Short mmCIF file of C-alpha atoms in Angstrom, two decimals:
data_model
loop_
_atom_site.label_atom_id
_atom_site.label_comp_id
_atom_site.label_asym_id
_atom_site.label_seq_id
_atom_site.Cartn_x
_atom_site.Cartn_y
_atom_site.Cartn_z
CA UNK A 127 195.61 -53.53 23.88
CA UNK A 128 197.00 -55.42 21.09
CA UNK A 129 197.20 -59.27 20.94
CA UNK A 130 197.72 -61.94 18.63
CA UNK A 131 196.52 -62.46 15.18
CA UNK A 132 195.79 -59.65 12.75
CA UNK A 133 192.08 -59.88 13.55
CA UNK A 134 192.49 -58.86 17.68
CA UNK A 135 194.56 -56.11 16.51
CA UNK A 136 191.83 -54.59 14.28
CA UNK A 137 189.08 -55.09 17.02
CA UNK A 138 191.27 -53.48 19.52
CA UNK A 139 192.28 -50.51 17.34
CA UNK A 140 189.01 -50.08 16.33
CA UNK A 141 187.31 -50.09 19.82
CA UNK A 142 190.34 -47.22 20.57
CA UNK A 143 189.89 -45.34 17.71
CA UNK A 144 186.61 -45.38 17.47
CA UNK A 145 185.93 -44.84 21.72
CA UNK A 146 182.69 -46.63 20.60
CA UNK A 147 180.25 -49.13 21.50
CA UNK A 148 181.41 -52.11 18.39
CA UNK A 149 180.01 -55.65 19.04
CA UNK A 150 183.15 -57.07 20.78
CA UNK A 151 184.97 -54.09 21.50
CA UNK A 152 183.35 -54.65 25.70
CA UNK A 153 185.11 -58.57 25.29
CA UNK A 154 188.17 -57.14 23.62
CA UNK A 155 188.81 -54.09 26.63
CA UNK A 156 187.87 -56.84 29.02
CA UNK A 157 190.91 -59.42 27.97
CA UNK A 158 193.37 -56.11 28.14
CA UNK A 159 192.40 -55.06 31.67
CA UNK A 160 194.53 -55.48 34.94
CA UNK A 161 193.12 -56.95 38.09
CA UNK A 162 190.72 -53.78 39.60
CA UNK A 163 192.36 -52.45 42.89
CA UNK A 164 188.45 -53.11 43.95
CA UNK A 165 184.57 -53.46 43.39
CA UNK A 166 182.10 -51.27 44.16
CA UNK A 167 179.23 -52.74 46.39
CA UNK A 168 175.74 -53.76 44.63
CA UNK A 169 173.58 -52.65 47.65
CA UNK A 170 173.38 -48.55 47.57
CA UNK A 171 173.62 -47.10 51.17
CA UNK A 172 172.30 -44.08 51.82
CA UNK A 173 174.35 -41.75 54.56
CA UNK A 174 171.64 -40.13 56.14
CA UNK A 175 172.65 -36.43 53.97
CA UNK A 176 171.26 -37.89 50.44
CA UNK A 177 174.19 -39.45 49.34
CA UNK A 178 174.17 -43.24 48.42
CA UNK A 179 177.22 -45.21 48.32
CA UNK A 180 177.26 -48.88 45.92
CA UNK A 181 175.14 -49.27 42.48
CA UNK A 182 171.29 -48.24 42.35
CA UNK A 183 169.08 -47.62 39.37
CA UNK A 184 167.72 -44.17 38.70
CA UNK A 185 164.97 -43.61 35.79
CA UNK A 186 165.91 -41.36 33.56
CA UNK A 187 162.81 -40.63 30.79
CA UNK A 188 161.14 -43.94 31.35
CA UNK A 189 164.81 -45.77 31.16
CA UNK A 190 166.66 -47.06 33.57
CA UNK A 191 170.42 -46.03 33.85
CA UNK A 192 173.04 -47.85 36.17
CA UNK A 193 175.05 -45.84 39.06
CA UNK A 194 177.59 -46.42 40.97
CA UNK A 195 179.34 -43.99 43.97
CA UNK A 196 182.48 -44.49 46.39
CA UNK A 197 183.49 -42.05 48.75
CA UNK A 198 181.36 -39.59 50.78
CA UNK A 199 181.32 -35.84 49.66
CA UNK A 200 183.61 -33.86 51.28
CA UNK A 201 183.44 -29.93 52.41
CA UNK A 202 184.41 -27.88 49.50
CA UNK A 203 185.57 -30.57 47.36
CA UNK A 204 184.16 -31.20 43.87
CA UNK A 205 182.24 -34.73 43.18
CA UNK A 206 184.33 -36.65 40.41
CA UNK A 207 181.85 -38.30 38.21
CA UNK A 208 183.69 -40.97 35.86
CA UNK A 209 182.85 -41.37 32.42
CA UNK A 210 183.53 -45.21 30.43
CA UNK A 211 184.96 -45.83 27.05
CA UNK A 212 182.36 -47.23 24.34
CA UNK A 213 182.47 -50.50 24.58
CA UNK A 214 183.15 -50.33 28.76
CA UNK A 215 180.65 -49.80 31.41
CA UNK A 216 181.33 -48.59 35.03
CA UNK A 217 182.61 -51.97 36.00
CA UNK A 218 185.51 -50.82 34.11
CA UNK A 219 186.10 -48.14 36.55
CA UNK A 220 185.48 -49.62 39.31
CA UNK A 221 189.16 -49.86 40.89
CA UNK A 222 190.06 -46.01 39.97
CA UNK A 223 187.03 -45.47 41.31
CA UNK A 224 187.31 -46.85 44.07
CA UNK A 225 190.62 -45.28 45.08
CA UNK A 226 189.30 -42.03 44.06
CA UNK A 227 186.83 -42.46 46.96
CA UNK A 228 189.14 -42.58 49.54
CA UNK A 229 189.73 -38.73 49.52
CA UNK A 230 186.65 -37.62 47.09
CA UNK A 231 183.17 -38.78 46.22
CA UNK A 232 183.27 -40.42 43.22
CA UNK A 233 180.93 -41.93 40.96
CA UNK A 234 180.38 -43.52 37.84
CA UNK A 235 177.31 -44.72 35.37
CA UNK A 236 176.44 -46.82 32.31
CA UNK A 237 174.99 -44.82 29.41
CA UNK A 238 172.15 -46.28 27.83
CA UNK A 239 173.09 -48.82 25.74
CA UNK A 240 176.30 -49.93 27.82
CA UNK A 241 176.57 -51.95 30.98
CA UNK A 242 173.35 -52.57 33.26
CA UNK A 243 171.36 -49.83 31.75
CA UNK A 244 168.52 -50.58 29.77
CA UNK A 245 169.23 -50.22 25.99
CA UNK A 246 168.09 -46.91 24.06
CA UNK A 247 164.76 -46.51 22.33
CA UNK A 248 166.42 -45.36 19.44
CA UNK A 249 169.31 -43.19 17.74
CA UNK A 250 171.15 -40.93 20.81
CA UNK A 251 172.62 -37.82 20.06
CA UNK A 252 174.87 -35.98 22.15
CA UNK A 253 172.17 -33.94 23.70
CA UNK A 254 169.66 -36.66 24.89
CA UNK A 255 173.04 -38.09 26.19
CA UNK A 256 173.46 -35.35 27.84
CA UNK A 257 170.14 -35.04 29.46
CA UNK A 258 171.12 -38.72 31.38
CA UNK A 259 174.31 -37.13 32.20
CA UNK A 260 172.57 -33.95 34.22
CA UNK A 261 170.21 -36.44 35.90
CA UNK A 262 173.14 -38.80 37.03
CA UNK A 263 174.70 -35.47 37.93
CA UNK A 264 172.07 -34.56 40.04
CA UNK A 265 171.39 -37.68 41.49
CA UNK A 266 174.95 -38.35 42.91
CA UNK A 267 175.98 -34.77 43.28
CA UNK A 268 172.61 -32.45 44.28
CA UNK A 269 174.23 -28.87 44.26
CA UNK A 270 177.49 -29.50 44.42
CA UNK A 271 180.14 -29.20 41.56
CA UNK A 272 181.53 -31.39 39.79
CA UNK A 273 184.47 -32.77 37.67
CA UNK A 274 184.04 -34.93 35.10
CA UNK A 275 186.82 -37.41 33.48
CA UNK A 276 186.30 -39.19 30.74
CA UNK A 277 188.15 -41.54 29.04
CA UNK A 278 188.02 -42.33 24.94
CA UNK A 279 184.56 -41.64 23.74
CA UNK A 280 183.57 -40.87 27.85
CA UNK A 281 186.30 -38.04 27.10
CA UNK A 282 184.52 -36.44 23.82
CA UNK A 283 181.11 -36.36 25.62
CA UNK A 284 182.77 -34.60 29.03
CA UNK A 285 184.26 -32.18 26.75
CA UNK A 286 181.40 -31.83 24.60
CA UNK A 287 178.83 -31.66 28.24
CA UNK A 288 181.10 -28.53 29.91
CA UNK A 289 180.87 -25.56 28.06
CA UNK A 290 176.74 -25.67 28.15
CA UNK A 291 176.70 -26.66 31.99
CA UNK A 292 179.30 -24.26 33.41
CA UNK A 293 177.49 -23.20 36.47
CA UNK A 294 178.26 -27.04 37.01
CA UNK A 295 181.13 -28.84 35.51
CA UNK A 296 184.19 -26.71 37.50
CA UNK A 297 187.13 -28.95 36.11
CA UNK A 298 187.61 -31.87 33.35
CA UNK A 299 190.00 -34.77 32.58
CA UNK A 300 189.93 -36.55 29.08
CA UNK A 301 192.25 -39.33 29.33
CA UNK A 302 193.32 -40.32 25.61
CA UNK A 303 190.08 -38.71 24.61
CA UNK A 304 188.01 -39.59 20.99
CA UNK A 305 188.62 -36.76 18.63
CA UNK A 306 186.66 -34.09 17.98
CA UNK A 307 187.23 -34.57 14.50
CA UNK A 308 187.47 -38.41 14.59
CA UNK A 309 185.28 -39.13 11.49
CA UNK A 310 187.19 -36.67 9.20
CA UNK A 311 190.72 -38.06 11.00
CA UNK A 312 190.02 -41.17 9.40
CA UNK A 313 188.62 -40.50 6.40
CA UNK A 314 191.90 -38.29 5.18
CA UNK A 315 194.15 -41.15 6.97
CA UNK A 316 193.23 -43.80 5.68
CA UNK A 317 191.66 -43.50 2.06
CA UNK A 318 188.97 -45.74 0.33
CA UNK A 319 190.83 -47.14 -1.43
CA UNK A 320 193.02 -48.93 1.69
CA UNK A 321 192.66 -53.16 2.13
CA UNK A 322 193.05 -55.15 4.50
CA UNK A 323 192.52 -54.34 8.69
CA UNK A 324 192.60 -50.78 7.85
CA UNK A 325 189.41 -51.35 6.00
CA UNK A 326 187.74 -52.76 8.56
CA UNK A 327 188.75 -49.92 11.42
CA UNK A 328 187.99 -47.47 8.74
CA UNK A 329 184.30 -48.73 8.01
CA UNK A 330 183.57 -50.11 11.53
CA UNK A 331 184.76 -47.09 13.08
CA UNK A 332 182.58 -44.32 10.93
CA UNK A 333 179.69 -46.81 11.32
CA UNK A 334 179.78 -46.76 15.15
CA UNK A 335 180.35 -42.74 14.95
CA UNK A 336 177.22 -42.73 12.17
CA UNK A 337 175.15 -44.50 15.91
CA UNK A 338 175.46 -47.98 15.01
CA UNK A 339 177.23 -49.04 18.21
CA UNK A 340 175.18 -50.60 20.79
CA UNK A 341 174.90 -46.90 22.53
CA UNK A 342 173.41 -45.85 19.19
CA UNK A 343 175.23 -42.52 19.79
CA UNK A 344 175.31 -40.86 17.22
CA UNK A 345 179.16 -38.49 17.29
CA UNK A 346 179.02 -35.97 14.65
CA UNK A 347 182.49 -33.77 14.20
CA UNK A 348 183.10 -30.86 15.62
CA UNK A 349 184.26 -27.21 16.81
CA UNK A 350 185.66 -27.45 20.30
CA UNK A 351 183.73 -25.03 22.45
CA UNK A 352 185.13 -23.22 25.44
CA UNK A 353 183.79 -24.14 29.18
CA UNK A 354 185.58 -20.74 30.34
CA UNK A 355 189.01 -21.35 32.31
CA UNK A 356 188.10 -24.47 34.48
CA UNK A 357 191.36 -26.77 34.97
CA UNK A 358 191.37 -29.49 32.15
CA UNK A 359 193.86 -31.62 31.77
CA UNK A 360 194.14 -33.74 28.45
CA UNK A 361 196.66 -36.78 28.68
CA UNK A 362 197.17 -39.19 26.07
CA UNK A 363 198.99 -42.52 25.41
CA UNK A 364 202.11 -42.78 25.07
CA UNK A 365 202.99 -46.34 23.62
CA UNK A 366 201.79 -45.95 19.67
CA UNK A 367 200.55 -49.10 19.27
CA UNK A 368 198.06 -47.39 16.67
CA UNK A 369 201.18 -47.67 14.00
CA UNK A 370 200.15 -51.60 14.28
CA UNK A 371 197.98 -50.61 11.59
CA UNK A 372 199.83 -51.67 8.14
CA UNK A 373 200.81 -48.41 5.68
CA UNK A 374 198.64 -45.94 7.86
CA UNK A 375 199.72 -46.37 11.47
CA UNK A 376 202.01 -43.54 11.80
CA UNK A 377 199.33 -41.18 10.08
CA UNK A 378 197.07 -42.67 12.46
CA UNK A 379 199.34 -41.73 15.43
CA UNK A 380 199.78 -38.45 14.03
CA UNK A 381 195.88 -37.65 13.33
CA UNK A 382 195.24 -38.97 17.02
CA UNK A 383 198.15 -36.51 18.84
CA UNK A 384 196.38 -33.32 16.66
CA UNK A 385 193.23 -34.89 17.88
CA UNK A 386 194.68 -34.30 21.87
CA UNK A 387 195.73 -30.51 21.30
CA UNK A 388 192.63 -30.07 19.64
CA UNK A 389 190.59 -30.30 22.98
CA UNK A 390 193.11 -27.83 24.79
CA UNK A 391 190.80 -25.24 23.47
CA UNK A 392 187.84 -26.65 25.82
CA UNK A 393 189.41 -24.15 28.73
CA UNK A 394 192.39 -21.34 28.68
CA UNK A 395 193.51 -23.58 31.63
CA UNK A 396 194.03 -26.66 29.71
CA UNK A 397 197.16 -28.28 29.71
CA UNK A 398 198.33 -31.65 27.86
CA UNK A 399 200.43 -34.47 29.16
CA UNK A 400 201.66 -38.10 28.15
CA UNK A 401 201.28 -41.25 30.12
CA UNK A 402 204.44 -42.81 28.43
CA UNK A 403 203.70 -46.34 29.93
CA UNK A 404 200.08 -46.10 28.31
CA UNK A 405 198.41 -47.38 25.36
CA UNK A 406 194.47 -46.26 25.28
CA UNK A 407 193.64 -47.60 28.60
CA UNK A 408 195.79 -44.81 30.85
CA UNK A 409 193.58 -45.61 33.47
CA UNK A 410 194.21 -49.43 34.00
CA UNK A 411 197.87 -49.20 32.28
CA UNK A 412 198.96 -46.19 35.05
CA UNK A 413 196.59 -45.83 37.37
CA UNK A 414 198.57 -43.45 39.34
CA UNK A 415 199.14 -40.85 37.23
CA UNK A 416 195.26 -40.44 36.14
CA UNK A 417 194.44 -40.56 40.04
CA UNK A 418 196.95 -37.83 40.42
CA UNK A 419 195.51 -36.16 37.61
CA UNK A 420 191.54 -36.25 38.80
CA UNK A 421 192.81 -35.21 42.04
CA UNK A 422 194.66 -32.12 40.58
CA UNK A 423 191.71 -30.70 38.79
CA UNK A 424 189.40 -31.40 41.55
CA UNK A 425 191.47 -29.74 44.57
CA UNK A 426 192.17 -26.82 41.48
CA UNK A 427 188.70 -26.51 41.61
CA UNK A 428 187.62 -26.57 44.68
CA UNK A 429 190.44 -23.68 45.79
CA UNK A 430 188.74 -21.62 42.69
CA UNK A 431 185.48 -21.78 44.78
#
């Protein structure tokens, strides 16, 4: 993610660290990514069973909220439901997502605020975010279970979703997930008293996390919670191009890694791995291993019925 000039390298650690929705941070992923192995279709299909395939709009609470779904749903497998970066939309996805629909439905959305959703009313919090994320759910999925995996901030609010929607979410994967204690992480990293970029990811970052992101998500610190023993697995980069920050880089590497084992406590059948060829985008940077990965969890979940 990092690129010339001391400036790109602050916008691009900060859209990382953060996992949030910064002015810029949507332009700055969109420079780092790799040609998409596809695109889904704009036209939504139906199949005849309820199942759409291509982008529709669904309301959610007066708003409207961008889909997308490859992939029809297959006997006893799980429906993978994709969750962006802040800063991304689904159009980010669209290539994994697409080659995630060759053996598994798969589907992806734009939260309010991001992509070709409308924009939010007002401040989100986790739990009205949540709300869209059941009705997406239900829209693309009906009765059948699901996996989520979420990447950077689309990580957090997977693991923060399972543990109150168990009888749902059967299996998670939180590529290079936000922390759960990202605000504190940075404000014992990297002091007050720090100048230059690292003032700016330091600020920028707790302002996005305070809901002053586009998303106006508002991403408060916490306990990890348990979703029971689903299969989770938690992988996270591997190149450290965080210690590109002057002074505090290697703390910031550090705080990040803790950040990873932190979410192993989401399940008693976590387990953590690192894309070595990765920075923050594990998706785009080895698209292999997080296909492998989704597919894992969801054939783990589907033989745990």
């Amino acid at each position: 993610m990092i690129r010339n000039g001391r400036a790109s390298v602050a916008i691009a650690l900060i859209c990382a660290v953060a996992g949030a929705g910064l002015v810029g941070c949507e332009e700055a992923s969109s420079a780092d990514s790799k040609p998409s192995a596809g695109t889904t279709g704009d036209g939504a299909r139906e199949d005849g069973r309820g199942s759409f395939t291509g982008t529709e709009k669904i309301e959610v609470g007066g708003r409207s909220v961008n889909v997308s779904c490859s992939g029809d749903p297959a006997e006893g497998r799980p429906v993978v439901v994709l969750l962006h970066g802040g800063g991304d939309g689904l159009d980010k996805l669209a290539g994994i997502q697409k080659t995630l629909g060759e053996k598994d439905r798969a589907c992806s959305y734009d939260r309010l605020g991001a992509g070709a959703s409308d924009r939010p009313d007002g401040p989100q919090s986790l739990e009205s975010g949540g709300k869209v994320l059941t009705a997406v759910i239900d829209r693309v999925a009906g009765d059948a279970p699901v996996v989520l995996a979420g990447h950077s901030l689309g990580g957090l609010i997977a693991a923060r979703y399972a543990p109150d929607h168990q009888d749902t979410v059967k299996g998670l994967v939180l590529m290079d997930a936000t922390s759960p204690t990202q605000s504190a992480d940075l404000e014992k990293e990297i002091p007050e008293s720090a100048t230059g970029m690292a003032v700016d990811l330091r600020e920028q970052t707790l302002a996005v996390l305070r809901g002053e992101g586009p998303e106006k998500l508002v991403v408060p610190d916490g306990e990890v919670r348990s979703a029971g023993n689903i299969p989770v697995e938690v992988i996270q980069h591997g190149k450290r191009y965080l210690a590109a920050v002057p002074e505090y880089g290697a703390g910031l590497e550090r705080a990040w890694t803790e950040g990873q084992e932190k979410w192993l406590a989401v399940s008693g059948g976590s387990r953590l791995s690192t894309a070595g060829k990765s920075e923050h985008y594990i998706y785009v940077d080895e698209p292999d291993l997080a296909v492998g990965a989704i597919r894992r969890v969801a054939s783990q979940a589907a033989d745990n019925g």
